[in-house]
Tab-separated table of C-alpha atoms and ligand atoms in Angstrom:
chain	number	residue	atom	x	y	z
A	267	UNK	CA	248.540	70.845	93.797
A	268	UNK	CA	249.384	67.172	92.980
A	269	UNK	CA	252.847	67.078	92.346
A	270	UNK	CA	255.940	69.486	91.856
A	271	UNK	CA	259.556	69.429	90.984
A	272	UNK	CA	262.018	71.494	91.518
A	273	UNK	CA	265.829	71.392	90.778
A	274	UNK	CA	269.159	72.222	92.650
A	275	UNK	CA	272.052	72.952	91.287
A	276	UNK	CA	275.621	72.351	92.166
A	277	UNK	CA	277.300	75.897	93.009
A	278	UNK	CA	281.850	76.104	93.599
A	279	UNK	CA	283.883	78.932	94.304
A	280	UNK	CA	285.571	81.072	92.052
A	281	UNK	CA	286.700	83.128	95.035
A	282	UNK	CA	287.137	82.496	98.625
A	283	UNK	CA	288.629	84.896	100.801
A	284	UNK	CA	288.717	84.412	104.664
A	285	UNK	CA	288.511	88.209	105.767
A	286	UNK	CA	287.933	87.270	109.716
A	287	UNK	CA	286.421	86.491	112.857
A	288	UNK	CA	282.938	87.458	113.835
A	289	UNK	CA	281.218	87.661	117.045
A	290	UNK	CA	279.017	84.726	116.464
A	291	UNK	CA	282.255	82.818	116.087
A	292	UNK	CA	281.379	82.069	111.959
A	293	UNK	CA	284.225	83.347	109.714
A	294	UNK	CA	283.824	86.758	107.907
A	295	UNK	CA	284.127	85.765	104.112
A	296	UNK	CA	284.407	87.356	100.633
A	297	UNK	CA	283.214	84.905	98.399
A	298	UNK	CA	282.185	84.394	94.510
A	299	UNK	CA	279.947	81.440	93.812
A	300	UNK	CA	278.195	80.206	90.576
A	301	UNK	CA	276.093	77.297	89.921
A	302	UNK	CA	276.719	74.939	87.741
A	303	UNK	CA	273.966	72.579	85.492
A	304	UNK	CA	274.691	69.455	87.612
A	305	UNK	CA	271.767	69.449	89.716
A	306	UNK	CA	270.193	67.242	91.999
A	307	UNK	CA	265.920	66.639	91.612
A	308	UNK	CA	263.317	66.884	94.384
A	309	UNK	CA	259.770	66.016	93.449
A	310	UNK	CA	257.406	66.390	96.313
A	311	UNK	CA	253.259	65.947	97.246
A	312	UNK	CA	251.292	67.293	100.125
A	313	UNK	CA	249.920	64.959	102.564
A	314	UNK	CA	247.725	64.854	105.507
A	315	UNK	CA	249.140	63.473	108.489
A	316	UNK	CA	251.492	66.143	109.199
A	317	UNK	CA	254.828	64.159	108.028
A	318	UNK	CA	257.909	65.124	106.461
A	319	UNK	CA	258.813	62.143	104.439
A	320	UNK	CA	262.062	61.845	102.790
A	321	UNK	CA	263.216	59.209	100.428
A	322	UNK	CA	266.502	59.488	98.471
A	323	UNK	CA	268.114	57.358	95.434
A	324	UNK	CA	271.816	57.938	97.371
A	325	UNK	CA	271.773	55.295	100.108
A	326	UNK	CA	274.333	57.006	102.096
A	327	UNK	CA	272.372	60.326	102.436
A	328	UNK	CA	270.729	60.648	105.803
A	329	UNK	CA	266.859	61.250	105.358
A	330	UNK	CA	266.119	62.468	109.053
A	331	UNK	CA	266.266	65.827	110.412
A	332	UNK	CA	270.095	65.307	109.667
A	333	UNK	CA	269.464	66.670	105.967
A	334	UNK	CA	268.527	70.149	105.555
A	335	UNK	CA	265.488	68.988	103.693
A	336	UNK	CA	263.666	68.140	106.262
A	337	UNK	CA	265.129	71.016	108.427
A	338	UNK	CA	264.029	73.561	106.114
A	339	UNK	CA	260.309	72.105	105.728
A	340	UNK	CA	260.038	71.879	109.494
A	341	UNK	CA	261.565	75.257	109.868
A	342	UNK	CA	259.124	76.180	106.885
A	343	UNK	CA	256.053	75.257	108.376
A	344	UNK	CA	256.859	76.322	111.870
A	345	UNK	CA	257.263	80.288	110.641
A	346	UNK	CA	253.824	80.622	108.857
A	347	UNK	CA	252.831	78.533	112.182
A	348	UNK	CA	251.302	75.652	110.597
A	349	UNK	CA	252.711	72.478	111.917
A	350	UNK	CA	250.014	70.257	110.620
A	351	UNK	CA	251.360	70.642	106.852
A	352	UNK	CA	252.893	67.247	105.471
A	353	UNK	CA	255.032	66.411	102.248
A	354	UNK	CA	256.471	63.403	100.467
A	355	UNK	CA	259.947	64.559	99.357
A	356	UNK	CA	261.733	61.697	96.151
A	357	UNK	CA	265.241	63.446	96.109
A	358	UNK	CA	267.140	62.154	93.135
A	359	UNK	CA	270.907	62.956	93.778
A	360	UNK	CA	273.585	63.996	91.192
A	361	UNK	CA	275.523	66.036	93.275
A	362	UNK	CA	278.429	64.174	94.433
A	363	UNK	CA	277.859	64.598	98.724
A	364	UNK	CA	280.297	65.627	101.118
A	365	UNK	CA	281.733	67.838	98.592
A	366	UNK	CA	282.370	71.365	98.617
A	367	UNK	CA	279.302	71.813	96.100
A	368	UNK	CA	276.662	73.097	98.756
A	369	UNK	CA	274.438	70.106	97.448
A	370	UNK	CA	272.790	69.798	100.964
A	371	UNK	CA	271.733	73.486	101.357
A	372	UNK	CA	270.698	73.932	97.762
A	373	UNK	CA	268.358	70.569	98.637
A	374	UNK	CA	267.475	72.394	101.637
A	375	UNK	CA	266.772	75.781	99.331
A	376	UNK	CA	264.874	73.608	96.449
A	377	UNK	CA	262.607	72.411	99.695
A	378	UNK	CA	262.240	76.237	100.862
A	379	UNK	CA	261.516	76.999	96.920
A	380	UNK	CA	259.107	74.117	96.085
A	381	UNK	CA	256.967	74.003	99.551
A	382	UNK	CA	256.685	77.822	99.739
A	383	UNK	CA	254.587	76.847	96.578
A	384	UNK	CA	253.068	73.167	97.098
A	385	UNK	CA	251.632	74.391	100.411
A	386	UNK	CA	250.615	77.895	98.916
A	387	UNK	CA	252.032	80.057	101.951
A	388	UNK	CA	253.130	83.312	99.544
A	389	UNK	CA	256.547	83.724	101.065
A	390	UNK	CA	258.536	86.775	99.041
A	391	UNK	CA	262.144	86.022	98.213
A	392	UNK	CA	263.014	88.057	101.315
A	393	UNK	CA	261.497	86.314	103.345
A	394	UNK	CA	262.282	83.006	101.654
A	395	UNK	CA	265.834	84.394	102.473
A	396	UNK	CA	265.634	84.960	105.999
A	397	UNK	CA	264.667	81.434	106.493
A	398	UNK	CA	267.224	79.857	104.322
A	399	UNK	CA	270.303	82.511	106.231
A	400	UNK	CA	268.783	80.627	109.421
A	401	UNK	CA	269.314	77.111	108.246
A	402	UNK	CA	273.013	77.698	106.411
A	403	UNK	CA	275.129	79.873	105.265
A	404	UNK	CA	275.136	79.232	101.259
A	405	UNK	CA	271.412	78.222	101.556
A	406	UNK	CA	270.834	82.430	100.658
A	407	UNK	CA	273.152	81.893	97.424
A	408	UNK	CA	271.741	78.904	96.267
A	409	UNK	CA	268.206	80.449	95.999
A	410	UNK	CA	268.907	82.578	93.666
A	411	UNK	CA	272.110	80.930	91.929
A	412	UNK	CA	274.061	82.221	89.048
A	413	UNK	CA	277.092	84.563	89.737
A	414	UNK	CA	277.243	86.063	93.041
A	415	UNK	CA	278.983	87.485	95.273
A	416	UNK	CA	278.884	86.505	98.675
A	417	UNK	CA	280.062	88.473	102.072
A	418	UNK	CA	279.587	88.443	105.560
A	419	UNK	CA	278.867	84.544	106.934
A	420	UNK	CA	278.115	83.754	102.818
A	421	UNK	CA	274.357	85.330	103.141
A	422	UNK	CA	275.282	88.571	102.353
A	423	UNK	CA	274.952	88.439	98.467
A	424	UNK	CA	275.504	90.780	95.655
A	425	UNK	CA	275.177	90.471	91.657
A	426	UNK	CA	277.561	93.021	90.979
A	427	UNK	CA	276.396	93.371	87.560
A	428	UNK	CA	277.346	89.583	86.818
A	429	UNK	CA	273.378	88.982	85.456
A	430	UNK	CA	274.847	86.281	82.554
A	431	UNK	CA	276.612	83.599	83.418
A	432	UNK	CA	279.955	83.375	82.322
A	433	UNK	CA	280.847	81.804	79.118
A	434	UNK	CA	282.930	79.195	80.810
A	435	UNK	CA	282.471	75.608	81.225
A	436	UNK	CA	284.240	73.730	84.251
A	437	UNK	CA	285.834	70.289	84.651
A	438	UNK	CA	284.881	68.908	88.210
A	439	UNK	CA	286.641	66.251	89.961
A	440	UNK	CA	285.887	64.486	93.315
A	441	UNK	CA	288.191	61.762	94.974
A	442	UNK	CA	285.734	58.329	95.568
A	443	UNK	CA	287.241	58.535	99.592
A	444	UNK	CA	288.219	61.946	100.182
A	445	UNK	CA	286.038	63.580	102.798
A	446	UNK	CA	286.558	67.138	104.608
A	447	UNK	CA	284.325	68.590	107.042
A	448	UNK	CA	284.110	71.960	106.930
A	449	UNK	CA	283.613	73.174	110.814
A	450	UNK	CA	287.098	71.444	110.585
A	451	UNK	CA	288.384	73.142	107.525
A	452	UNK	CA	287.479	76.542	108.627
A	453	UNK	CA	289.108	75.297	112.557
A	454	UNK	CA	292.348	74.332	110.816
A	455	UNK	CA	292.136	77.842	108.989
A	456	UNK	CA	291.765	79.574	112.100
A	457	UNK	CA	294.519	77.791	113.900
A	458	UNK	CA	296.974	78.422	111.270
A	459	UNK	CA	296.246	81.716	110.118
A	460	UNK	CA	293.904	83.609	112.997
A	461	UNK	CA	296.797	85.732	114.157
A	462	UNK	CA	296.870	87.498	110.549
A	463	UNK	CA	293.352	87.687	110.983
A	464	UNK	CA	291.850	91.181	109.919
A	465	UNK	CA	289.321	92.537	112.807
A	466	UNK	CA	287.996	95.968	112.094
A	467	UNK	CA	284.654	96.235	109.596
A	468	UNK	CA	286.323	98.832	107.345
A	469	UNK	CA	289.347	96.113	106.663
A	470	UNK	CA	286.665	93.919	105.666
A	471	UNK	CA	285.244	96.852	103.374
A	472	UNK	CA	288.317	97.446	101.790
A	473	UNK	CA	288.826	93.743	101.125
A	474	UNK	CA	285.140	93.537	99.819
A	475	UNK	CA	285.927	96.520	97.287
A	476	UNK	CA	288.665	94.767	96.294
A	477	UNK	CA	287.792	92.231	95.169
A	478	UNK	CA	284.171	94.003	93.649
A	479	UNK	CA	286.115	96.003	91.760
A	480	UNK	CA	289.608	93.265	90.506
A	481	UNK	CA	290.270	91.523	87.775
A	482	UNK	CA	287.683	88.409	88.706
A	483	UNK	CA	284.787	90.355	88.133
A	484	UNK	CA	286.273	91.832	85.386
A	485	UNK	CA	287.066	88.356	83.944
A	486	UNK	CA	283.309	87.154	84.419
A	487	UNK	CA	281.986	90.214	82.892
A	488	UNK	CA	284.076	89.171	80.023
A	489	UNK	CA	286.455	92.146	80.429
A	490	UNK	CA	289.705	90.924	80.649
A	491	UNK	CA	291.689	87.026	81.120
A	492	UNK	CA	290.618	85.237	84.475
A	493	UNK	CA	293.849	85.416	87.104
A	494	UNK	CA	294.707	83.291	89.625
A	495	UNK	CA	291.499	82.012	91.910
A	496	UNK	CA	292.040	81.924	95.109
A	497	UNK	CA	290.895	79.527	98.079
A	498	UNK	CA	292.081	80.378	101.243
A	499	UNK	CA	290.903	77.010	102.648
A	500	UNK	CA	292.675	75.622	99.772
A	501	UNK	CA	295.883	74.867	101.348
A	502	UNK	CA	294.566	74.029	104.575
A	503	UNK	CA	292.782	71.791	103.055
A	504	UNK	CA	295.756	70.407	100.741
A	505	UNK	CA	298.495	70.107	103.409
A	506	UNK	CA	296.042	67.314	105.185
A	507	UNK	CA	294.241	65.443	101.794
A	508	UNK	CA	296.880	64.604	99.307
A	509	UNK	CA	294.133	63.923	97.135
A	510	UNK	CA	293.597	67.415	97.025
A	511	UNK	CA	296.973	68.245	96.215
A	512	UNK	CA	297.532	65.609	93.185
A	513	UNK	CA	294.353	66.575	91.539
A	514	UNK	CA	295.082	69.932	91.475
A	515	UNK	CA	298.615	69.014	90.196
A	516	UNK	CA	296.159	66.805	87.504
A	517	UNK	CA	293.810	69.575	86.213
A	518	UNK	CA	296.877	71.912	86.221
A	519	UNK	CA	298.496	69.796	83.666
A	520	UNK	CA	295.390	70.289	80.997
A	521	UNK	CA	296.411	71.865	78.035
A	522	UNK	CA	293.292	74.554	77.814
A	523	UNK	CA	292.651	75.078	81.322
A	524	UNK	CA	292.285	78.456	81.980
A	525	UNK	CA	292.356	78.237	86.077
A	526	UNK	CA	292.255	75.840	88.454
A	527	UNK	CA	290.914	75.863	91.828
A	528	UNK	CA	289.266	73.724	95.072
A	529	UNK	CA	285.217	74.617	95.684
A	530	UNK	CA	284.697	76.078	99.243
A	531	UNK	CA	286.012	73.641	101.930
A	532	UNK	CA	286.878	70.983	99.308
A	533	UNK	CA	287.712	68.117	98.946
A	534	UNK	CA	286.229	68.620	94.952
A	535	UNK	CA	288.415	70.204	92.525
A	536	UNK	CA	287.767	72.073	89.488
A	537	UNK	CA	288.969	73.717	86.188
A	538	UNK	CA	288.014	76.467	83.757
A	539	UNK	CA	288.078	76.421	80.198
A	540	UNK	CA	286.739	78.720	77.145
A	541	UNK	CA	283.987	76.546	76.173
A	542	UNK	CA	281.915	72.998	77.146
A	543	UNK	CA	284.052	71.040	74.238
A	544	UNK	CA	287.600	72.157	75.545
A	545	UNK	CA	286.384	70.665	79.082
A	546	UNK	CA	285.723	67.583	77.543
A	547	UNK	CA	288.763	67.595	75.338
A	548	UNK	CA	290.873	68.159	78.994
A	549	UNK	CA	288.444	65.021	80.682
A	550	UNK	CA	289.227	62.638	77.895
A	551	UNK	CA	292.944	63.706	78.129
A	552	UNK	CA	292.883	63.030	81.822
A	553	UNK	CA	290.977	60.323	82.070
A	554	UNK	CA	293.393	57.478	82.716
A	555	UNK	CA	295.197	59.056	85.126
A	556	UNK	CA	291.719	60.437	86.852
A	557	UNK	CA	290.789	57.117	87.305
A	558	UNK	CA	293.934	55.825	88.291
A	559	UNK	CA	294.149	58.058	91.467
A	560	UNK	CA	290.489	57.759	92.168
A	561	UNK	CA	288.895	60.683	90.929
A	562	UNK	CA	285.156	60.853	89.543
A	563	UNK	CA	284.930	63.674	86.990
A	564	UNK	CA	281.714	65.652	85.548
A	565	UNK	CA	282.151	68.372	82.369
A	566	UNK	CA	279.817	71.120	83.385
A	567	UNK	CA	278.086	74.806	82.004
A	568	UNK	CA	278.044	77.990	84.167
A	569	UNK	CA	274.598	78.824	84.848
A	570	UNK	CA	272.258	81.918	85.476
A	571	UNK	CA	269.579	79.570	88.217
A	572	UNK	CA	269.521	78.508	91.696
A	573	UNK	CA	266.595	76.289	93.031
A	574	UNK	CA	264.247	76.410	90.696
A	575	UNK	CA	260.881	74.956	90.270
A	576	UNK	CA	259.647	72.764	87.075
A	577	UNK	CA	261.570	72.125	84.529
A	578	UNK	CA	263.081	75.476	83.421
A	579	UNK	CA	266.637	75.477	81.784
A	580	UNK	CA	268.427	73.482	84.024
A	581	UNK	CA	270.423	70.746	82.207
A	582	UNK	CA	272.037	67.644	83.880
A	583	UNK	CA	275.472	67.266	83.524
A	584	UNK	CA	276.979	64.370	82.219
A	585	UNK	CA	274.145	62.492	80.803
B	205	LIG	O1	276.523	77.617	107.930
B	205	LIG	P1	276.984	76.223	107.740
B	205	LIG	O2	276.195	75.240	108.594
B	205	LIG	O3	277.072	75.785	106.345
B	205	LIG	O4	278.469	76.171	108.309
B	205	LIG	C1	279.127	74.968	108.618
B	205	LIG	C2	280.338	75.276	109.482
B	205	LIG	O5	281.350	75.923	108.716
B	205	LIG	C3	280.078	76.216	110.645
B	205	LIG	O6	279.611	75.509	111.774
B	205	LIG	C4	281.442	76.835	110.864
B	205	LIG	O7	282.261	75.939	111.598
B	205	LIG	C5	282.009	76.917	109.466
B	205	LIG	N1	281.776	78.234	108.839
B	205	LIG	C6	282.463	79.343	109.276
B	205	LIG	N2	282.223	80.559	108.711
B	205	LIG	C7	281.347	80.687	107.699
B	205	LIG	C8	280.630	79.571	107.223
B	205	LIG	C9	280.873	78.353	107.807
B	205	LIG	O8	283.304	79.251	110.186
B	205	LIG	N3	281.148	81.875	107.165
């Protein structure tokens, strides 16, 4: 095979619910993510000498074992036990980084996706799985993408019905500066809020059923208005990145938003609306004082793909 491309998308969180501790010290979660049509590009080649070769249009990215690229091709070729197996990786990056958009592990997933086929091992989506749970813990999600929800350390995932993507379209925002890391984030969690903590498996069931059966789902189903989203990390996040805090006081003020809400540990923002032009109607309204404070802003679809390979239907945002 010569060449192959394969696309990532951007995912956020329409729910996330901090249930717990576990024993391997991760948190317990009960999570709803969707991916979005900003997405970042990988096209890749074999070669023969055994390398892993990254090269990246974002300058800032790290293009050693530090991104989950090249993790997941090493850890790729070490379970079929074939070490000798090479790529060229171009990654072309539209994800903002650092961002609460899991654009590292759905890179790393797009690498599990495309090399499973550009080195013709046959992995199933199982077992595609078990290597992406191994490497991080919305790697699982972002294989398969569109609406999920997600339990346990994230890996746990369930469609719940939600096969179509929601007929929403999002307003993103990112602050140019703002950075959170999210061992941090889910530290500054635990500190503040570990002694409500719930600790027994059949809380976490009844929180799971909860929110399987509430008015989210519901709402993405198209049964029902959305509610509130909630974040726990939200204001943990908030109280220490006033960035986080003004934007969401921003996107609050637009007209047609329909919720608003910070993706997974942040520091990226985000609202709903009915429809792709009412997004753009609320980023035109908001885009002097977007600027003004900083913030970068993309007008984005809901979408029914994770990493995907060749063209397919994903659509870059903003373009
Ligand atoms: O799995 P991943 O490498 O993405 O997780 C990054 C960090 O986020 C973990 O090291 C942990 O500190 C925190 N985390 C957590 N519970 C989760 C997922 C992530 O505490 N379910």
């Amino acid at each position: 095979m010569a060449e192959l491309t394969v696309h990532a998308p951007a995912k956020i969180n329409l729910h996330l619910e901090v249930l717990g501790l576990r024993p391997d010290g991760f948190h317990e979660l009960a999570m709803v993510m969707q991916t979005l049509d900003l997405v970042d590009t990988l096209t890749m080649r074999p070669t023969a000498d055994g390398r892993i070769d990254l090269h990246c249009d974002a300058p800032d990215l790290p293009t050693d074992a530090d991104n989950l690229i090249v993790r997941a091709a090493e850890r790729l070729r070490s379970h079929v036990g074939l070490p000798e197996l090479g790529a060229r990786i171009a990654l072309s990056k539209r994800i903002p980084i650092g961002a609460g958009l899991a654009g590292g592990s759905s890179d790393g997933a797009a690498a599990l996706v495309g090399l499973n086929a550009l080195w013709g091992l046959g992995l199933t989506a199982d077992q595609l799985h078990a290597v992406a749970a191994g490497l991080g813990s919305d790697m699982p999600f972002c294989l398969n993408g569109g609406t999920q929800l997600c339990f346990g350390r994230g890996e746990v995932l369930e469609t719940a019905g939600l096969s179509d993507p929601p007929a929403l379209a999002v307003l993103l925002i990112k602050h140019g500066d703002a950075m959170v890391s999210t061992p941090w984030a889910y530290g500054r969690c635990r500190e503040l809020r570990g002694d409500f903590y719930l600790e027994r498996e059949d809380e976490f069931e009844q929180r799971r059923s909860v929110l399987r059966r509430g008015p989210l789902v519901a709402a993405l189903r198209g049964e029902g208005s959305l509610p509130r989203l909630r974040n726990d990390l939200q204001s943990v996040v908030a109280a220490e990145v006033v960035s986080v805090s003004e934007g969401l006081t921003l996107l609050a003020a637009a007209e047609e938003a329909l919720a608003v809400a910070m993706s997974g540990s942040g520091p990226s923002l985000f609202a709903l609306f009915a429809d792709l032009a009412a997004a753009r109607r609320a980023a035109t309204a908001l885009a002097g004082p977007l600027a003004a404070a900083g913030f970068e802003s993309w007008c984005c679809r809901c979408t029914s793909s994770g990493a995907s390979l060749g063209t397919s239907a994903a659509v870059q945002a903003n373009e």
